[in-house]
mmCIF file of C-alpha atoms in Angstrom:
data_model
loop_
_atom_site.group_PDB
_atom_site.id
_atom_site.type_symbol
_atom_site.label_atom_id
_atom_site.label_comp_id
_atom_site.label_asym_id
_atom_site.label_seq_id
_atom_site.Cartn_x
_atom_site.Cartn_y
_atom_site.Cartn_z
ATOM 1 C CA UNK A 21 124.017 66.401 81.654
ATOM 2 C CA UNK A 22 122.942 63.064 80.028
ATOM 3 C CA UNK A 23 120.839 61.166 82.825
ATOM 4 C CA UNK A 24 119.901 57.406 82.663
ATOM 5 C CA UNK A 25 117.070 56.128 84.763
ATOM 6 C CA UNK A 26 116.050 52.304 85.002
ATOM 7 C CA UNK A 27 113.410 50.579 86.213
ATOM 8 C CA UNK A 28 112.548 48.896 88.878
ATOM 9 C CA UNK A 29 114.628 49.687 92.096
ATOM 10 C CA UNK A 30 114.342 46.109 92.790
ATOM 11 C CA UNK A 31 112.714 43.150 91.514
ATOM 12 C CA UNK A 32 111.878 39.770 93.298
ATOM 13 C CA UNK A 33 110.917 36.109 91.710
ATOM 14 C CA UNK A 34 110.511 32.351 92.075
ATOM 15 C CA UNK A 35 112.504 30.877 89.843
ATOM 16 C CA UNK A 36 111.480 29.878 86.772
ATOM 17 C CA UNK A 37 109.444 33.073 86.200
ATOM 18 C CA UNK A 38 110.257 35.404 83.833
ATOM 19 C CA UNK A 39 112.408 38.950 84.386
ATOM 20 C CA UNK A 40 112.498 42.743 82.766
ATOM 21 C CA UNK A 41 114.623 45.863 83.513
ATOM 22 C CA UNK A 42 114.478 48.709 81.837
ATOM 23 C CA UNK A 43 116.432 52.021 81.118
ATOM 24 C CA UNK A 44 115.587 55.163 79.490
ATOM 25 C CA UNK A 45 117.156 58.206 78.870
ATOM 26 C CA UNK A 46 116.965 61.889 78.494
ATOM 27 C CA UNK A 47 119.076 61.669 74.870
ATOM 28 C CA UNK A 48 119.938 60.174 72.139
ATOM 29 C CA UNK A 49 122.571 57.271 72.615
ATOM 30 C CA UNK A 50 125.712 56.767 70.931
ATOM 31 C CA UNK A 51 125.213 52.511 72.171
ATOM 32 C CA UNK A 52 124.122 51.316 75.506
ATOM 33 C CA UNK A 53 125.919 48.458 77.711
ATOM 34 C CA UNK A 54 124.623 46.418 80.077
ATOM 35 C CA UNK A 55 126.393 44.950 83.162
ATOM 36 C CA UNK A 56 126.278 42.335 85.648
ATOM 37 C CA UNK A 57 127.327 42.480 89.011
ATOM 38 C CA UNK A 58 126.910 39.596 91.138
ATOM 39 C CA UNK A 59 126.508 40.304 94.896
ATOM 40 C CA UNK A 60 129.494 40.980 96.340
ATOM 41 C CA UNK A 61 131.332 41.220 92.803
ATOM 42 C CA UNK A 62 132.437 44.117 89.555
ATOM 43 C CA UNK A 63 130.074 45.361 87.353
ATOM 44 C CA UNK A 64 130.534 42.278 83.827
ATOM 45 C CA UNK A 65 130.106 43.798 80.706
ATOM 46 C CA UNK A 66 127.203 42.018 78.907
ATOM 47 C CA UNK A 67 126.519 43.384 74.915
ATOM 48 C CA UNK A 68 126.219 46.398 73.235
ATOM 49 C CA UNK A 69 123.308 47.636 70.903
ATOM 50 C CA UNK A 70 124.670 50.590 68.969
ATOM 51 C CA UNK A 71 121.378 50.198 66.018
ATOM 52 C CA UNK A 72 118.167 51.831 66.384
ATOM 53 C CA UNK A 73 116.084 48.412 66.618
ATOM 54 C CA UNK A 74 118.898 46.082 67.410
ATOM 55 C CA UNK A 75 117.772 43.285 69.567
ATOM 56 C CA UNK A 76 119.898 40.812 70.728
ATOM 57 C CA UNK A 77 119.901 37.353 72.398
ATOM 58 C CA UNK A 78 122.587 35.628 74.890
ATOM 59 C CA UNK A 79 120.822 31.885 75.932
ATOM 60 C CA UNK A 80 118.176 33.630 78.214
ATOM 61 C CA UNK A 81 119.013 37.869 78.159
ATOM 62 C CA UNK A 82 117.004 39.101 75.057
ATOM 63 C CA UNK A 83 118.389 42.879 74.927
ATOM 64 C CA UNK A 84 116.814 45.629 73.031
ATOM 65 C CA UNK A 85 117.798 48.903 72.469
ATOM 66 C CA UNK A 86 114.507 51.401 71.130
ATOM 67 C CA UNK A 87 113.585 52.813 67.681
ATOM 68 C CA UNK A 88 114.465 56.491 68.829
ATOM 69 C CA UNK A 89 117.835 55.057 70.465
ATOM 70 C CA UNK A 90 116.891 56.582 74.117
ATOM 71 C CA UNK A 91 115.628 53.369 75.692
ATOM 72 C CA UNK A 92 116.091 49.986 76.464
ATOM 73 C CA UNK A 93 115.436 46.577 77.566
ATOM 74 C CA UNK A 94 116.659 43.698 79.649
ATOM 75 C CA UNK A 95 114.396 40.982 79.596
ATOM 76 C CA UNK A 96 115.396 36.784 80.976
ATOM 77 C CA UNK A 97 113.403 34.348 81.148
ATOM 78 C CA UNK A 98 112.194 31.537 82.951
ATOM 79 C CA UNK A 99 115.068 33.382 85.467
ATOM 80 C CA UNK A 100 117.248 30.534 87.622
ATOM 81 C CA UNK A 101 118.748 31.680 91.033
ATOM 82 C CA UNK A 102 122.121 31.957 88.421
ATOM 83 C CA UNK A 103 120.917 34.254 87.536
ATOM 84 C CA UNK A 104 120.521 36.934 91.332
ATOM 85 C CA UNK A 105 121.905 40.501 91.573
ATOM 86 C CA UNK A 106 121.637 43.678 89.748
ATOM 87 C CA UNK A 107 121.437 44.919 86.318
ATOM 88 C CA UNK A 108 122.737 47.646 84.686
ATOM 89 C CA UNK A 109 122.693 49.586 81.717
ATOM 90 C CA UNK A 110 125.008 52.710 80.444
ATOM 91 C CA UNK A 111 124.491 54.731 78.058
ATOM 92 C CA UNK A 112 126.721 55.914 75.336
ATOM 93 C CA UNK A 113 127.724 59.460 75.062
ATOM 94 C CA UNK A 114 130.541 61.667 73.560
ATOM 95 C CA UNK A 115 133.749 61.145 74.933
ATOM 96 C CA UNK A 116 134.323 57.649 75.905
ATOM 97 C CA UNK A 117 132.147 58.244 78.180
ATOM 98 C CA UNK A 118 128.661 55.679 79.350
ATOM 99 C CA UNK A 119 126.087 56.485 81.629
ATOM 100 C CA UNK A 120 124.878 54.397 84.369
ATOM 101 C CA UNK A 121 121.800 54.151 85.267
ATOM 102 C CA UNK A 122 121.066 52.552 88.920
ATOM 103 C CA UNK A 123 120.564 49.430 88.422
ATOM 104 C CA UNK A 124 118.134 46.289 88.975
ATOM 105 C CA UNK A 125 118.571 43.908 91.954
ATOM 106 C CA UNK A 126 116.916 40.874 90.363
ATOM 107 C CA UNK A 127 116.316 38.192 93.566
ATOM 108 C CA UNK A 128 115.668 34.539 93.180
ATOM 109 C CA UNK A 129 113.456 32.657 94.951
ATOM 110 C CA UNK A 130 113.330 28.716 94.238
ATOM 111 C CA UNK B 12 144.764 38.454 79.283
ATOM 112 C CA UNK B 13 144.971 39.371 83.161
ATOM 113 C CA UNK B 14 141.409 41.758 83.403
ATOM 114 C CA UNK B 15 142.466 45.726 85.394
ATOM 115 C CA UNK B 16 144.316 44.632 88.047
ATOM 116 C CA UNK B 17 143.281 46.714 91.193
ATOM 117 C CA UNK B 18 145.404 46.961 94.455
ATOM 118 C CA UNK B 19 144.870 46.151 97.403
ATOM 119 C CA UNK B 20 141.359 43.776 97.331
ATOM 120 C CA UNK B 21 140.634 45.891 101.116
ATOM 121 C CA UNK B 22 141.995 48.806 102.755
ATOM 122 C CA UNK B 23 141.232 49.657 106.071
ATOM 123 C CA UNK B 24 142.563 52.648 107.950
ATOM 124 C CA UNK B 25 141.427 55.484 109.950
ATOM 125 C CA UNK B 26 140.525 58.843 109.476
ATOM 126 C CA UNK B 27 142.917 61.066 108.244
ATOM 127 C CA UNK B 28 146.009 58.746 107.558
ATOM 128 C CA UNK B 29 146.813 59.250 103.769
ATOM 129 C CA UNK B 30 144.990 55.822 101.167
ATOM 130 C CA UNK B 31 146.464 55.235 98.070
ATOM 131 C CA UNK B 32 144.227 53.456 95.378
ATOM 132 C CA UNK B 33 146.381 50.916 92.445
ATOM 133 C CA UNK B 34 144.265 50.156 89.272
ATOM 134 C CA UNK B 35 146.051 48.578 85.738
ATOM 135 C CA UNK B 36 144.163 48.740 82.996
ATOM 136 C CA UNK B 37 143.763 46.326 80.170
ATOM 137 C CA UNK B 38 146.869 47.067 77.439
ATOM 138 C CA UNK B 39 145.811 48.579 74.539
ATOM 139 C CA UNK B 40 142.699 50.496 76.875
ATOM 140 C CA UNK B 41 142.744 53.999 75.663
ATOM 141 C CA UNK B 42 139.922 54.923 78.644
ATOM 142 C CA UNK B 43 140.299 54.786 82.185
ATOM 143 C CA UNK B 44 138.042 54.691 84.687
ATOM 144 C CA UNK B 45 138.015 55.417 88.854
ATOM 145 C CA UNK B 46 134.157 54.848 90.230
ATOM 146 C CA UNK B 47 132.845 54.858 93.375
ATOM 147 C CA UNK B 48 129.740 52.173 94.926
ATOM 148 C CA UNK B 49 128.299 52.738 97.665
ATOM 149 C CA UNK B 50 124.542 51.321 99.232
ATOM 150 C CA UNK B 51 123.293 55.012 99.797
ATOM 151 C CA UNK B 52 124.726 57.032 96.531
ATOM 152 C CA UNK B 53 125.196 53.893 93.752
ATOM 153 C CA UNK B 54 128.327 53.612 92.042
ATOM 154 C CA UNK B 55 129.173 57.604 90.843
ATOM 155 C CA UNK B 56 131.831 57.755 88.149
ATOM 156 C CA UNK B 57 135.356 59.768 89.825
ATOM 157 C CA UNK B 58 137.411 60.931 87.313
ATOM 158 C CA UNK B 59 138.149 59.252 83.983
ATOM 159 C CA UNK B 60 141.126 59.690 81.157
ATOM 160 C CA UNK B 61 142.195 59.056 78.249
ATOM 161 C CA UNK B 62 144.726 58.595 76.581
ATOM 162 C CA UNK B 63 146.469 59.562 79.760
ATOM 163 C CA UNK B 64 145.225 62.682 81.102
ATOM 164 C CA UNK B 65 141.918 63.339 82.391
ATOM 165 C CA UNK B 66 139.095 64.238 80.896
ATOM 166 C CA UNK B 67 136.822 65.179 83.675
ATOM 167 C CA UNK B 68 136.951 64.843 87.465
ATOM 168 C CA UNK B 69 133.691 66.581 88.121
ATOM 169 C CA UNK B 70 132.921 63.988 90.077
ATOM 170 C CA UNK B 71 135.106 63.973 92.497
ATOM 171 C CA UNK B 72 133.909 65.064 96.028
ATOM 172 C CA UNK B 73 136.714 67.446 96.894
ATOM 173 C CA UNK B 74 139.927 68.869 96.794
ATOM 174 C CA UNK B 75 141.233 65.606 99.724
ATOM 175 C CA UNK B 76 141.183 63.068 96.326
ATOM 176 C CA UNK B 77 143.216 63.473 93.589
ATOM 177 C CA UNK B 78 143.605 60.785 90.179
ATOM 178 C CA UNK B 79 147.002 60.488 88.453
ATOM 179 C CA UNK B 80 147.218 58.883 84.845
ATOM 180 C CA UNK B 81 151.965 58.911 84.684
ATOM 181 C CA UNK B 82 151.635 56.289 82.026
ATOM 182 C CA UNK B 83 148.787 54.112 79.762
ATOM 183 C CA UNK B 84 149.116 50.527 82.052
ATOM 184 C CA UNK B 85 149.274 52.396 85.673
ATOM 185 C CA UNK B 86 146.435 54.527 87.139
ATOM 186 C CA UNK B 87 145.804 55.795 91.308
ATOM 187 C CA UNK B 88 143.342 57.552 93.290
ATOM 188 C CA UNK B 89 144.760 59.529 96.233
ATOM 189 C CA UNK B 90 142.357 60.752 99.589
ATOM 190 C CA UNK B 91 144.203 62.672 102.033
ATOM 191 C CA UNK B 92 143.534 63.052 104.423
ATOM 192 C CA UNK B 93 140.950 60.372 104.552
ATOM 193 C CA UNK B 94 137.825 60.096 106.406
ATOM 194 C CA UNK B 95 134.841 57.422 107.254
ATOM 195 C CA UNK B 96 132.605 58.804 105.379
ATOM 196 C CA UNK B 97 135.083 58.230 102.202
ATOM 197 C CA UNK B 98 134.237 54.440 102.977
ATOM 198 C CA UNK B 99 132.863 52.527 99.292
ATOM 199 C CA UNK B 100 134.064 50.357 96.874
ATOM 200 C CA UNK B 101 136.396 52.100 94.624
ATOM 201 C CA UNK B 102 136.567 50.469 91.523
ATOM 202 C CA UNK B 103 138.907 51.020 88.021
ATOM 203 C CA UNK B 104 138.049 50.521 85.007
ATOM 204 C CA UNK B 105 139.529 50.169 81.618
ATOM 205 C CA UNK B 106 137.168 50.480 77.622
ATOM 206 C CA UNK B 107 138.167 50.258 74.019
ATOM 207 C CA UNK B 108 135.184 47.840 74.002
ATOM 208 C CA UNK B 109 132.758 47.777 77.559
ATOM 209 C CA UNK B 110 133.729 48.757 79.966
ATOM 210 C CA UNK B 111 136.019 45.785 81.626
ATOM 211 C CA UNK B 112 135.594 46.442 85.796
ATOM 212 C CA UNK B 113 138.578 45.381 88.240
ATOM 213 C CA UNK B 114 137.368 43.707 91.306
ATOM 214 C CA UNK B 115 138.223 47.039 93.582
ATOM 215 C CA UNK B 116 139.466 47.644 96.398
ATOM 216 C CA UNK B 117 137.234 47.795 99.413
ATOM 217 C CA UNK B 118 137.640 51.320 102.235
ATOM 218 C CA UNK B 119 137.259 51.062 105.357
ATOM 219 C CA UNK B 120 138.134 54.475 106.906
ATOM 220 C CA UNK B 121 137.342 54.429 111.046
#
């Protein structure tokens, strides 16, 4: 079945440093979604990318979908303490179901 | 829009007891998902429904787990009998464009 791998598993940064998490699928995806889960909270939908090579920005967050639609990345510029949490990618396949990666947990040292 | 509503928020029960978790999805969302999250196993998809019909229950760990969706506005996940290893946070999510997760039910089986 479809597998979505996410790296790194953990990332510790100093406040102000940049952060990137990568997502790779074993199969071509119809779309890729990104979620953020704060400690003790629930995953919250951030964005969905659909087109090959698509790039979208949300303030300091930049999301990319690979040309082959098998990989994606989330880049945060100048991290802040409010960026702390676990970032999940989810690859959209068939039948309305998305396959979640294991997440990247970001900690930010002030 | 109140979002996806789950109840109870916390549940502590003794081993062997029946546990019922409840979910009210967002109106108009035609997909409903039940996930379980633990530190060891991450986010696991248990079962999902499309238009109230179960599509894939291959993630349900064993026969002690069952889920129903009698109508578009309500779903339950039942564990009978419960065991300590079922302790986890259980999330319900509904989807039309990206997943909207509920706040989760933190289940502790002692």
